[in-house]
mmCIF file of C-alpha atoms and ligand atoms in Angstrom:
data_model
loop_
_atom_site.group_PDB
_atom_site.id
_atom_site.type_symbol
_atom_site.label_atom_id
_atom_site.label_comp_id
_atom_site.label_asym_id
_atom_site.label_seq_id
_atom_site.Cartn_x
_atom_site.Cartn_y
_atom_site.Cartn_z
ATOM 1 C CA UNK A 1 26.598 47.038 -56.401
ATOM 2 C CA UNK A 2 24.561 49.545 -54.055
ATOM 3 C CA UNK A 3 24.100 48.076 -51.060
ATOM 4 C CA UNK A 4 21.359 49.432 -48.593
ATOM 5 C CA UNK A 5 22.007 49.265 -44.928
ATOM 6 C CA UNK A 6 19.517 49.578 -41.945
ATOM 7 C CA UNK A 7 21.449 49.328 -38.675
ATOM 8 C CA UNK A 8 20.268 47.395 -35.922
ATOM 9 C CA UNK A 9 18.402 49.635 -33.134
ATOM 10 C CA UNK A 10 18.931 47.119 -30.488
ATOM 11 C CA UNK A 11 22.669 45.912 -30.633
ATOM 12 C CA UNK A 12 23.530 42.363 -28.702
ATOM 13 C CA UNK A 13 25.380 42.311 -25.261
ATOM 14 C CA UNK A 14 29.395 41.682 -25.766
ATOM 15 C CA UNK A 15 29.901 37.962 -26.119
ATOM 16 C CA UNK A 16 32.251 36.525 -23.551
ATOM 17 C CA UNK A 17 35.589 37.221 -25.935
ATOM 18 C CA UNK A 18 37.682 34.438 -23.299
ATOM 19 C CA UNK A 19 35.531 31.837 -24.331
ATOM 20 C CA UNK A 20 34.130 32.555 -27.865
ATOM 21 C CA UNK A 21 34.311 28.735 -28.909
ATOM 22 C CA UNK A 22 33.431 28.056 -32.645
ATOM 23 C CA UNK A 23 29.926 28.958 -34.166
ATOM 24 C CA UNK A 24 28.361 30.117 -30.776
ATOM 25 C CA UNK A 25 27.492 33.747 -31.440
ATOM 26 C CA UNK A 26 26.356 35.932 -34.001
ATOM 27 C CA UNK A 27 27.078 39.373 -34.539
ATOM 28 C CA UNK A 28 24.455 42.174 -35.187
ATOM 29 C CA UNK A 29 23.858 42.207 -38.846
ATOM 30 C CA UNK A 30 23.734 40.099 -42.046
ATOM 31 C CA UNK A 31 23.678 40.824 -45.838
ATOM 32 C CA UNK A 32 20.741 39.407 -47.725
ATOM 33 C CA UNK A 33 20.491 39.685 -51.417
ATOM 34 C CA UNK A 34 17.568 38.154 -53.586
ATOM 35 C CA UNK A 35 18.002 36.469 -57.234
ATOM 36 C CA UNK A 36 15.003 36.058 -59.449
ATOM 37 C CA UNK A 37 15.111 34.447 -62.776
ATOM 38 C CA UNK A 38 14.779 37.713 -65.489
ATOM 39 C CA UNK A 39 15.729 40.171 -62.805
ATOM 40 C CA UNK A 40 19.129 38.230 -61.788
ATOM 41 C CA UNK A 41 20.536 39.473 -58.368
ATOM 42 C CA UNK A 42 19.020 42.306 -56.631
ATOM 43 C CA UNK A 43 18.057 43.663 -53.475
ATOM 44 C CA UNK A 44 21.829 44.078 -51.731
ATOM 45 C CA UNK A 45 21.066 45.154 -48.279
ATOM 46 C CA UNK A 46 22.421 44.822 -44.699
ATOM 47 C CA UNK A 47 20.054 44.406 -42.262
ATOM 48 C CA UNK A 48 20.090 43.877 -37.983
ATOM 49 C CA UNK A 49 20.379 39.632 -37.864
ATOM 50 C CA UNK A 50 17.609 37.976 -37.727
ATOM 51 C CA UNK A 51 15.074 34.999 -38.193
ATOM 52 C CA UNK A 52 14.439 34.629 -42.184
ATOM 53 C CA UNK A 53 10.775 34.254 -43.377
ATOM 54 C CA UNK A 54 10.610 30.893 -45.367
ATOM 55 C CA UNK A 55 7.371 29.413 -47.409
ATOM 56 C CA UNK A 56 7.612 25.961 -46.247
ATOM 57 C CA UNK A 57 7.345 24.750 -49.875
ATOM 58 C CA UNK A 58 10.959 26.556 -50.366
ATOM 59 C CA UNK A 59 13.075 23.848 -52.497
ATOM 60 C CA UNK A 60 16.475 24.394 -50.433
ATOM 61 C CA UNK A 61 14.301 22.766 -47.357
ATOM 62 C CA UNK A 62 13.447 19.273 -49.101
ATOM 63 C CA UNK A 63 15.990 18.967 -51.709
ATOM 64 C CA UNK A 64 18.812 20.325 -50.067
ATOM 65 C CA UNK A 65 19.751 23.016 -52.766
ATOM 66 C CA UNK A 66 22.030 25.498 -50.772
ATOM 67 C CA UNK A 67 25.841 25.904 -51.100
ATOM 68 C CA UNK A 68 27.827 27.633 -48.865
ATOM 69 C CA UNK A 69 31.438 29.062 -47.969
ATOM 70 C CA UNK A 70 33.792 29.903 -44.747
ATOM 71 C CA UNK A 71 36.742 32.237 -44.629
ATOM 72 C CA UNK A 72 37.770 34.954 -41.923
ATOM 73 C CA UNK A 73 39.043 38.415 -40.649
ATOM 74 C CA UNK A 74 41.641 38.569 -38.341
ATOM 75 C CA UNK A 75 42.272 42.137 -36.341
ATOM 76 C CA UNK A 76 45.994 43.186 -36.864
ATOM 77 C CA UNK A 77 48.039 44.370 -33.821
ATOM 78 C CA UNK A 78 48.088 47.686 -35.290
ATOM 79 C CA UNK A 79 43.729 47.720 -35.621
ATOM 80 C CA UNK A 80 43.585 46.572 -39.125
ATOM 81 C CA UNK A 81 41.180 43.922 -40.627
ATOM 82 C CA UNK A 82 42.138 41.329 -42.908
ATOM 83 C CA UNK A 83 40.344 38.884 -44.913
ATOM 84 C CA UNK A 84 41.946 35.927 -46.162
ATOM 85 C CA UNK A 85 42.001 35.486 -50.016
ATOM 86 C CA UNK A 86 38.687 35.987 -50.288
ATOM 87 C CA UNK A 87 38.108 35.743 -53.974
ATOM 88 C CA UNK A 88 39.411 32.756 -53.818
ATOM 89 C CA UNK A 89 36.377 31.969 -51.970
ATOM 90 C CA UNK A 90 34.348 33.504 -54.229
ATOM 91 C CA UNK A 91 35.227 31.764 -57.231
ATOM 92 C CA UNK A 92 35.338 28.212 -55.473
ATOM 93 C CA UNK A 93 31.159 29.001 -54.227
ATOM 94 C CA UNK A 94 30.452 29.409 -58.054
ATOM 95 C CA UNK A 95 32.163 26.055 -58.640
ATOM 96 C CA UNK A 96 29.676 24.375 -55.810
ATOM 97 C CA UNK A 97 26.733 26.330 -57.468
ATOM 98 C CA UNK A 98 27.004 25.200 -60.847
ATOM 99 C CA UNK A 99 26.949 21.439 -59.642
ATOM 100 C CA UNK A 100 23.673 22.559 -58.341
ATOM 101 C CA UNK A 101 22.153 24.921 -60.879
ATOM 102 C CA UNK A 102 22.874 27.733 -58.683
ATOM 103 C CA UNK A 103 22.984 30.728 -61.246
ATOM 104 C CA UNK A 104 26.677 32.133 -61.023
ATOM 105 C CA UNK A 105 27.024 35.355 -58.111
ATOM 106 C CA UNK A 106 29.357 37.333 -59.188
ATOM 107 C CA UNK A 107 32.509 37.493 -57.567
ATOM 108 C CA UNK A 108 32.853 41.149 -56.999
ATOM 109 C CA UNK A 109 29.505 41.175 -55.574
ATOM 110 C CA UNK A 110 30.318 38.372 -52.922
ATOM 111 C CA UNK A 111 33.754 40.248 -51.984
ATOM 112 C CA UNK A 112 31.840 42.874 -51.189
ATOM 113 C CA UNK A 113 29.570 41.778 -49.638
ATOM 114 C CA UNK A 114 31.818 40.555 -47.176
ATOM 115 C CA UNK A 115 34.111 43.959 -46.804
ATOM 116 C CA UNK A 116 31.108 45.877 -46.250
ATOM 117 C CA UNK A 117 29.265 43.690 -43.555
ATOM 118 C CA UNK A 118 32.520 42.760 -41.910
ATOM 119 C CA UNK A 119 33.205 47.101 -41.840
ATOM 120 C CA UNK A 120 29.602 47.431 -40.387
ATOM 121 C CA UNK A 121 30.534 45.116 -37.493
ATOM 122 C CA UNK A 122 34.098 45.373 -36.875
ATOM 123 C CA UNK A 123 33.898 45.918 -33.398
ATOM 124 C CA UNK A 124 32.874 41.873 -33.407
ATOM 125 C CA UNK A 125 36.475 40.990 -34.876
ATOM 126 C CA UNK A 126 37.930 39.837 -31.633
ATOM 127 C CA UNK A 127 41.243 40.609 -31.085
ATOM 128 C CA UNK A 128 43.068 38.290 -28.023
ATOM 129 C CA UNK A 129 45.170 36.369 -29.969
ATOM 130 C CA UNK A 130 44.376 33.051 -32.210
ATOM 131 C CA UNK A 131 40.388 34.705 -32.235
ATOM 132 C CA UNK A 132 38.711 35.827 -35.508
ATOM 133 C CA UNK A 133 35.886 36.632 -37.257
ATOM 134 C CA UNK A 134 34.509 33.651 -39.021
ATOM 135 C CA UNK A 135 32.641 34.505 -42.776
ATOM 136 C CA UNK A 136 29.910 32.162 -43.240
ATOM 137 C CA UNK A 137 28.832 32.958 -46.736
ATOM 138 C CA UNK A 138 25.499 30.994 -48.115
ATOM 139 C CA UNK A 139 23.124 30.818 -51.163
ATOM 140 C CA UNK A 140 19.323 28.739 -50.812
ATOM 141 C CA UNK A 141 17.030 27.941 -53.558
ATOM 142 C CA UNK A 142 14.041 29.720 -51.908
ATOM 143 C CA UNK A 143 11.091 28.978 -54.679
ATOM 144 C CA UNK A 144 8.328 27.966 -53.198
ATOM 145 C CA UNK A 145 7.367 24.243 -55.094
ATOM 146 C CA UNK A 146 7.073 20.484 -54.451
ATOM 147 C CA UNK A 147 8.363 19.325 -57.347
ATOM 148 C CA UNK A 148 12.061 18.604 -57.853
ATOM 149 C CA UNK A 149 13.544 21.317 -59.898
ATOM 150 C CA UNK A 150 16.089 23.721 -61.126
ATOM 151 C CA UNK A 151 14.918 26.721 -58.445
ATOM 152 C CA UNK A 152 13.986 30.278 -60.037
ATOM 153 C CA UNK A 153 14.285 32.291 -56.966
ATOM 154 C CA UNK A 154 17.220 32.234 -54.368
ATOM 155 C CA UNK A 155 18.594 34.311 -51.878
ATOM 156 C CA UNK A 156 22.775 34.865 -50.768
ATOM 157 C CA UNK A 157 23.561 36.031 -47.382
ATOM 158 C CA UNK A 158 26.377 36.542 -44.986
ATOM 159 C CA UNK A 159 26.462 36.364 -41.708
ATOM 160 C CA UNK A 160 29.123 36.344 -38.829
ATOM 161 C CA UNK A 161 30.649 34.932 -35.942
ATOM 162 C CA UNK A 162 33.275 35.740 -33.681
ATOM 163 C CA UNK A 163 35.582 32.505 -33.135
ATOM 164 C CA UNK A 164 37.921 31.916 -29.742
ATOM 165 C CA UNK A 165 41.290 29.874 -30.735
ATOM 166 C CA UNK A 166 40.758 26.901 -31.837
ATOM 167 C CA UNK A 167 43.428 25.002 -30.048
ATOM 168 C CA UNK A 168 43.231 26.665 -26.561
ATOM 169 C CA UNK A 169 46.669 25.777 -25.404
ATOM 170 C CA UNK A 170 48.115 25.580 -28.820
ATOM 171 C CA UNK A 171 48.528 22.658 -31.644
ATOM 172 C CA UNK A 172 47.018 19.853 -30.653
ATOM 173 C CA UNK A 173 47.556 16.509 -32.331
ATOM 174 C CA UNK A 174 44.454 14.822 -32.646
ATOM 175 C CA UNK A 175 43.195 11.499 -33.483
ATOM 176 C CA UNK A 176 41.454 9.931 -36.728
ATOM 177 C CA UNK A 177 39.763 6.851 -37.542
ATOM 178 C CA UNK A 178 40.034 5.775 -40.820
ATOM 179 C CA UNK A 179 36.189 5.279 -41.839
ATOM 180 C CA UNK A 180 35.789 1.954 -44.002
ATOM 181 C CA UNK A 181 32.130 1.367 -43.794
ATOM 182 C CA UNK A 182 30.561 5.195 -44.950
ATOM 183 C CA UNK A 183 32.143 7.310 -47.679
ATOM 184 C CA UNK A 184 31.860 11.140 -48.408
ATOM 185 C CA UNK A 185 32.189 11.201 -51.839
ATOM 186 C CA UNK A 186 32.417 9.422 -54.998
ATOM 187 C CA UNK A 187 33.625 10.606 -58.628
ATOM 188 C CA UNK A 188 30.735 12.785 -60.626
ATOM 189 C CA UNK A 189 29.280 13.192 -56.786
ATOM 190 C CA UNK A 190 29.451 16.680 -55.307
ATOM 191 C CA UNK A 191 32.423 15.655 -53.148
ATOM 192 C CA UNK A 192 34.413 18.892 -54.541
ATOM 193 C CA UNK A 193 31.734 21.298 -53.807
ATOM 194 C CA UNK A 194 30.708 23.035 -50.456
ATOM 195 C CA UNK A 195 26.952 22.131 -50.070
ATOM 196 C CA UNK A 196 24.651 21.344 -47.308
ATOM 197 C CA UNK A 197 24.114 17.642 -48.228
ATOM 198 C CA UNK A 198 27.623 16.692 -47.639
ATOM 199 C CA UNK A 199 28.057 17.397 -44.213
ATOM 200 C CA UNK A 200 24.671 15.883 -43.741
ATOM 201 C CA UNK A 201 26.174 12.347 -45.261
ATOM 202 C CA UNK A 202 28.971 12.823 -43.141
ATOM 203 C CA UNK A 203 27.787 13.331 -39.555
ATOM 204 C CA UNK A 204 26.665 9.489 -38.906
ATOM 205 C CA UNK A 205 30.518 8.436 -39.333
ATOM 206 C CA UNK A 206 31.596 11.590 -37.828
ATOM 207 C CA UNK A 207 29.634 10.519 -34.328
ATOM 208 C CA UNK A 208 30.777 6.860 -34.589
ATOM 209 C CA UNK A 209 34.194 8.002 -34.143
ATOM 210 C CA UNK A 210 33.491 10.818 -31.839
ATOM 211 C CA UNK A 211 31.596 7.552 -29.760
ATOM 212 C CA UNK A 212 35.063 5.825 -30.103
ATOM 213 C CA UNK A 213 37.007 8.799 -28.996
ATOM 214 C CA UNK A 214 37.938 9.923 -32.093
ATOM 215 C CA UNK A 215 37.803 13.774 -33.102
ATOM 216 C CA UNK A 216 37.826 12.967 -36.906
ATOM 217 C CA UNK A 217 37.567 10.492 -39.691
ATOM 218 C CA UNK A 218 39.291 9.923 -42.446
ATOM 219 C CA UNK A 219 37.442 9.985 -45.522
ATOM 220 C CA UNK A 220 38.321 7.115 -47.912
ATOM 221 C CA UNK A 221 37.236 7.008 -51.965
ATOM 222 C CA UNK A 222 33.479 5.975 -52.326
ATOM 223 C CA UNK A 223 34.074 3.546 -55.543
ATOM 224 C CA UNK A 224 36.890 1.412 -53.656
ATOM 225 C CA UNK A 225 37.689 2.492 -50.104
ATOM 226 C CA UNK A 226 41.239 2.214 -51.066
ATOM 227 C CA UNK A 227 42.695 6.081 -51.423
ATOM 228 C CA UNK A 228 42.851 8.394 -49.434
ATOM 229 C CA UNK A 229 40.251 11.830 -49.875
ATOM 230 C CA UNK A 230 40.589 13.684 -46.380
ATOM 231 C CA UNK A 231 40.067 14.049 -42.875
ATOM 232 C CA UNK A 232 36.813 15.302 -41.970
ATOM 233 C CA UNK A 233 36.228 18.779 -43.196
ATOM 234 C CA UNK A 234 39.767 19.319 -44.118
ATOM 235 C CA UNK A 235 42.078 18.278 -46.562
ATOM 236 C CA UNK A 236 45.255 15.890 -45.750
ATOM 237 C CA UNK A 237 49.004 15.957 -45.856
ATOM 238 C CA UNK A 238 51.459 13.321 -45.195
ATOM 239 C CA UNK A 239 55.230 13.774 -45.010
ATOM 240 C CA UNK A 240 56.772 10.654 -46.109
ATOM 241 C CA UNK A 241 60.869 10.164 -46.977
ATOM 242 C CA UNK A 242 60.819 14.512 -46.755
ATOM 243 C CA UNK A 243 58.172 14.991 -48.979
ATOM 244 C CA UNK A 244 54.894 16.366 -48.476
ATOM 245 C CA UNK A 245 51.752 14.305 -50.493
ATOM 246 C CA UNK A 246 48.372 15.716 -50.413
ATOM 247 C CA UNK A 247 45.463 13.627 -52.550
ATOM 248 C CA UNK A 248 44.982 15.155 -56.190
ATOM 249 C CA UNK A 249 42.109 17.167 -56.813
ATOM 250 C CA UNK A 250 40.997 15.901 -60.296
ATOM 251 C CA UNK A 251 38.739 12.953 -59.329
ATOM 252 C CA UNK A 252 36.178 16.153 -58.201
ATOM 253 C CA UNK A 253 35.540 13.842 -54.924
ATOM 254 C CA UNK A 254 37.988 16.166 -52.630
ATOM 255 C CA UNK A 255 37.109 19.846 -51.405
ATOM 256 C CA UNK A 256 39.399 22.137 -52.600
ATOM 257 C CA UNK A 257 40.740 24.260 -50.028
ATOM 258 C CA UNK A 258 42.309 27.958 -49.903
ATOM 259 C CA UNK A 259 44.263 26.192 -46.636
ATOM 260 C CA UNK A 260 45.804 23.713 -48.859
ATOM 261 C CA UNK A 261 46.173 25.765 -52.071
ATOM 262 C CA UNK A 262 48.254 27.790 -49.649
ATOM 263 C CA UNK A 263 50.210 25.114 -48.074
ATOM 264 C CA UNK A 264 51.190 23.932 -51.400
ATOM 265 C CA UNK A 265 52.636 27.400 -52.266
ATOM 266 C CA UNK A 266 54.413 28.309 -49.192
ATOM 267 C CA UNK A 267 56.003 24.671 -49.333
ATOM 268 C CA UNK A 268 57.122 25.127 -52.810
ATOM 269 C CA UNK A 269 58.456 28.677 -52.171
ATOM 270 C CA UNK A 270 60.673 26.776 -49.299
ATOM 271 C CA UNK A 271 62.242 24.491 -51.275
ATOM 272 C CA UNK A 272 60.329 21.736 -50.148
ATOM 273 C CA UNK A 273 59.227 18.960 -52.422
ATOM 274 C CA UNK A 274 55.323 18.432 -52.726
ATOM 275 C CA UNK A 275 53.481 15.921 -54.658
ATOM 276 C CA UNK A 276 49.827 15.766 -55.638
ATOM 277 C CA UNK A 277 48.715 12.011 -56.515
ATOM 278 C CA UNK A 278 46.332 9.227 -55.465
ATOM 279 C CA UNK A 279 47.355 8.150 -52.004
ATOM 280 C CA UNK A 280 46.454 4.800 -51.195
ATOM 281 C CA UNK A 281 45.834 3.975 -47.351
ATOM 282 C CA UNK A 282 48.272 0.988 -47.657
ATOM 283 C CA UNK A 283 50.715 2.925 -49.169
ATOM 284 C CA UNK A 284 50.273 5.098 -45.546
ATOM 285 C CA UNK A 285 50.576 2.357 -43.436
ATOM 286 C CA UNK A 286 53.116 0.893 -45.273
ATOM 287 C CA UNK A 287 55.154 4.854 -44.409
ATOM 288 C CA UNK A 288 53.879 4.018 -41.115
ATOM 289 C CA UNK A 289 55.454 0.876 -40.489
ATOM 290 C CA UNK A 290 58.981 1.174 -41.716
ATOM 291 C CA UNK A 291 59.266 4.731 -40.461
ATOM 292 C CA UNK A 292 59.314 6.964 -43.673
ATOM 293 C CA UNK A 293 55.701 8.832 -42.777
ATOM 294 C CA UNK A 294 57.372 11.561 -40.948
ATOM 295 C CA UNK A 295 54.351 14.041 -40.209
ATOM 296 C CA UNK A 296 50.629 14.301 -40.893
ATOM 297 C CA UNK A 297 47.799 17.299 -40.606
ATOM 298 C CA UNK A 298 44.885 18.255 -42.170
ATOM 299 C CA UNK A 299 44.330 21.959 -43.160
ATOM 300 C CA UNK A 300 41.249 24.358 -43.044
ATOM 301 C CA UNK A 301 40.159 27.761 -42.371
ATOM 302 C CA UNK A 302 38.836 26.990 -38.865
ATOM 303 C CA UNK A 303 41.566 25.485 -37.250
ATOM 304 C CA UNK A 304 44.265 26.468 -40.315
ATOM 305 C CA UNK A 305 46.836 23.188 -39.641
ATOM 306 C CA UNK A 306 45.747 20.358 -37.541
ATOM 307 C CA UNK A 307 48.599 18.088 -36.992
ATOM 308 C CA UNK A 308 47.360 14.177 -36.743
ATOM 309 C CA UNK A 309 48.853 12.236 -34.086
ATOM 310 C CA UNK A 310 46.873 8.778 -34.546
ATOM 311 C CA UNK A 311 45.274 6.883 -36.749
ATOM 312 C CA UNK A 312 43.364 4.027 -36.686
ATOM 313 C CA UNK A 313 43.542 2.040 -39.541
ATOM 314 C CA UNK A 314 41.204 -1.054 -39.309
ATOM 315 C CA UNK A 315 41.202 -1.050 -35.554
ATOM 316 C CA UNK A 316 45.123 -1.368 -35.189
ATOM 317 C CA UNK A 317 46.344 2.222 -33.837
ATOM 318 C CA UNK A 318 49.338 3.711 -35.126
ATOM 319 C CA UNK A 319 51.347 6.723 -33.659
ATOM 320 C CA UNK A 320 52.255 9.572 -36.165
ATOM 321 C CA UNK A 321 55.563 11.791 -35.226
ATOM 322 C CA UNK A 322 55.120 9.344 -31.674
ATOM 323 C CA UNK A 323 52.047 11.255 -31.425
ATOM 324 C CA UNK A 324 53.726 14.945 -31.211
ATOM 325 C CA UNK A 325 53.163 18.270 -33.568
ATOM 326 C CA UNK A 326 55.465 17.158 -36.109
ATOM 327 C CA UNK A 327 58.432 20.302 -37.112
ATOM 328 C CA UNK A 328 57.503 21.413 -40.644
ATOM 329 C CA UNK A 329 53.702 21.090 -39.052
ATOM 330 C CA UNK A 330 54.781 23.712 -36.444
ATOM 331 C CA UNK A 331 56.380 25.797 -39.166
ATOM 332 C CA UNK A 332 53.117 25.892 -41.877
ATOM 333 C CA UNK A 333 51.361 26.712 -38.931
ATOM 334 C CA UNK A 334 53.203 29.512 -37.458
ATOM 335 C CA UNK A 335 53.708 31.027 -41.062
ATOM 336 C CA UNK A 336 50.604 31.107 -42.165
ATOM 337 C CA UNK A 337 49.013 32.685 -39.313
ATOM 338 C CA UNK A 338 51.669 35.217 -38.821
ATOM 339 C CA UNK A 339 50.689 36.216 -42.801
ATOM 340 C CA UNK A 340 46.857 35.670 -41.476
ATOM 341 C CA UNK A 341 46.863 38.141 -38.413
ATOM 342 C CA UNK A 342 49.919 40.861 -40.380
ATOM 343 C CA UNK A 343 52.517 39.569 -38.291
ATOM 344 C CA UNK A 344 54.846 39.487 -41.143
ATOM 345 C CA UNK A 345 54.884 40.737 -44.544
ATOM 346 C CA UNK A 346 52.630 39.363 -47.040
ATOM 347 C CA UNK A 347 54.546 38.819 -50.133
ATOM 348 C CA UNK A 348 52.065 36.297 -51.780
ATOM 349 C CA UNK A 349 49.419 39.185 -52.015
ATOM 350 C CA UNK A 350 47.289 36.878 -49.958
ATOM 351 C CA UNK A 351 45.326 39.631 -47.822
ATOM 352 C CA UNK A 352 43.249 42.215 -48.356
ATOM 353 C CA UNK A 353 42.322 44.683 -45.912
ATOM 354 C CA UNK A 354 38.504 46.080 -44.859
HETATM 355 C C1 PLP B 401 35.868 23.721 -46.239
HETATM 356 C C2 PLP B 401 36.440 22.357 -46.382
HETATM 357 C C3 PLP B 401 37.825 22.118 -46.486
HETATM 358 C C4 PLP B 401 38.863 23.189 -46.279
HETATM 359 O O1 PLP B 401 38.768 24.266 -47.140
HETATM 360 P P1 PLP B 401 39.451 25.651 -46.728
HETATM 361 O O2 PLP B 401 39.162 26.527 -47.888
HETATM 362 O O3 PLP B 401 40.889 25.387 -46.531
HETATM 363 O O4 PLP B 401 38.788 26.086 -45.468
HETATM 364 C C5 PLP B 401 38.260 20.827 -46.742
HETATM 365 N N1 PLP B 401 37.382 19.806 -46.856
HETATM 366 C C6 PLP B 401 36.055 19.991 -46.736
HETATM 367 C C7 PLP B 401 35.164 18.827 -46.888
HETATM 368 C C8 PLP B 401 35.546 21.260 -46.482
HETATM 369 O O5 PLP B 401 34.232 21.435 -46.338
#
């Protein structure tokens, strides 16, 4: 794929690299590249960032078809950038696009894609520790017309944004309310895929429990509100009697994520003994009661491992590792972002430098 670059004549100002937060800032260019139905994709180019030009009739702004992705570079100690299992990325935004007749990107294209804009703007990978880039990778039906239908016209583009450390002084446990009224997801839904609609379903709980003091929910099954899918944009793990359960993937109502994908393997390369199954959330606060749920986090690319130290479960709060970072939580943590930044050597073939 050619890709044709026009750098930006009038860069940004630094961004404040102490306080970066998440999502704040943009960097100075994005990749656009155009699909038409006959022509496929065309048009690869990387351009200064900017407002997009939009015919109000475009389909992805009334009928929501846009799918999108999130991964990240992280500069080395010794000025390298890595990307994290990117294709992996790749393949999983084909998987949301053809559960929205999205025509099929292919991978190559989106991996570079990313190497090249990331290279164009490397100087916007932070580099105080626990900051990266963040990779916000997106396709929109853009087809001008009213009428509900499979789009003929789309546009994919990539843009950037540098990211401070997500926990500020470290792992943080956090608290979760177990949502019982909305659900996320239900089998032969588009729970498994990364598309706009989803997160726009979600945010009503997501505020109740903010309101309550809550920083997430946890998601259970649409059809019975009896098993458990996962906690807020992440997937779940519980650690019950020393082993480590994570809901099964097959019902297509759970995201799959590279995070947990990679939690899986590292766990299984330790010895330790993992399970994928239905969950149910009595089973959990069964574990909860007589002591055997040992440790709990959810895991995703933004904050990697987020251990859970609460959870309220129909109003009744219950403590999880007496609300501290559980050990093995500490450990999945500290090894996967010592393979994430080059810390250590990355013998999974997991990286895959700019
Ligand atoms: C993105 C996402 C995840 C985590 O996926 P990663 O690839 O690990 O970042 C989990 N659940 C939902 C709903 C998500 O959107």
């Amino acid at each position: 794929m050619e890709i044709t670059k026009t750098l930006t004549t009038n860069p940004k100002p630094e961004p404040d690299w102490q306080n970066l937060g998440f999502g704040n800032v943009t960097t100075d260019h994005m990749f656009i590249m155009d699909y038409s139905e006959g022509r496929g994709w065309h048009d690869a180019r990387i351009i200064p960032y900017g407002p997009l030009s939009l015919d109000p009739a475009a389909i992805v702004l009334h009928y929501g078809v846009e799918v999108f992705e999130g991964l990240k570079a992280y500069h080395t100690e010794d000025d390298k950038i890595l990307l994290f299992r990117p294709q992996a990325n790749a393949r999983r935004i084909n998987n949301s696009s053809k559960r929205l007749c999205i025509p099929e990107l292919p991978e190559e294209y989106f991996v570079q894609a990313i190497k090249e804009l990331v290279d164009i703007d490397r100087n916007w990978t932070p580099k105080l520790p626990d900051t990266s880039l963040y990779i916000r990778p997106l396709i929109i039906a853009t087809e001008a017309q009213l009428g509900v239908k499979r789009a003929d016209e789309y546009k994919f583009i990539v843009i950037l944004s540098p990211v401070g450390a997500y926990y500020a002084e470290g792992l943080n446990p956090v608290k979760i309310f177990v949502e019982d009224e909305y659900v996320r997801s239900v089998r032969g839904g588009t729970g498994f895929t990364k598309c706009g609609g989803n997160y726009a379903a979600g945010l009503a709980a997501q505020y109740k429990a903010k309101q309550m003091g809550y920083s997430q929910v946890l998601w259970l099954d649409g059809a019975e509100r009896k098993y458990i899918d996962e906690v807020g944009t992440m997937n779940v793990m519980f650690k019950i009697n020393g082993e480590v359960i994570t809901p099964e993937l097959s019902g297509g109502t759970i995201l799959p994520g590279v995070t947990r994908d990679s939690v899986l393997q590292l766990l299984q390369t330790w010895g330790i003994p993992t399970c994928e199954r239905r969950i149910t959330l009595e089973e959990l606060h069964q574990a909860a009661q007589n002591n055997t749920l040992e440790e709990a986090f959810g895991t995703g690319t933004a904050a990697v491992i987020s251990p859970i130290g609460m959870l309220n479960i129909h109003g009744q709060e219950i403590a999880v590792s007496n609300g501290q970072i559980g050990q093995l939580t500490q450990k999945i943590y500290d090894a996967l972002t010592d393979i994430q930044w080059g810390r250590v050597a990355d013998t999974l073939g997991w990286t895959v430098e700019v």
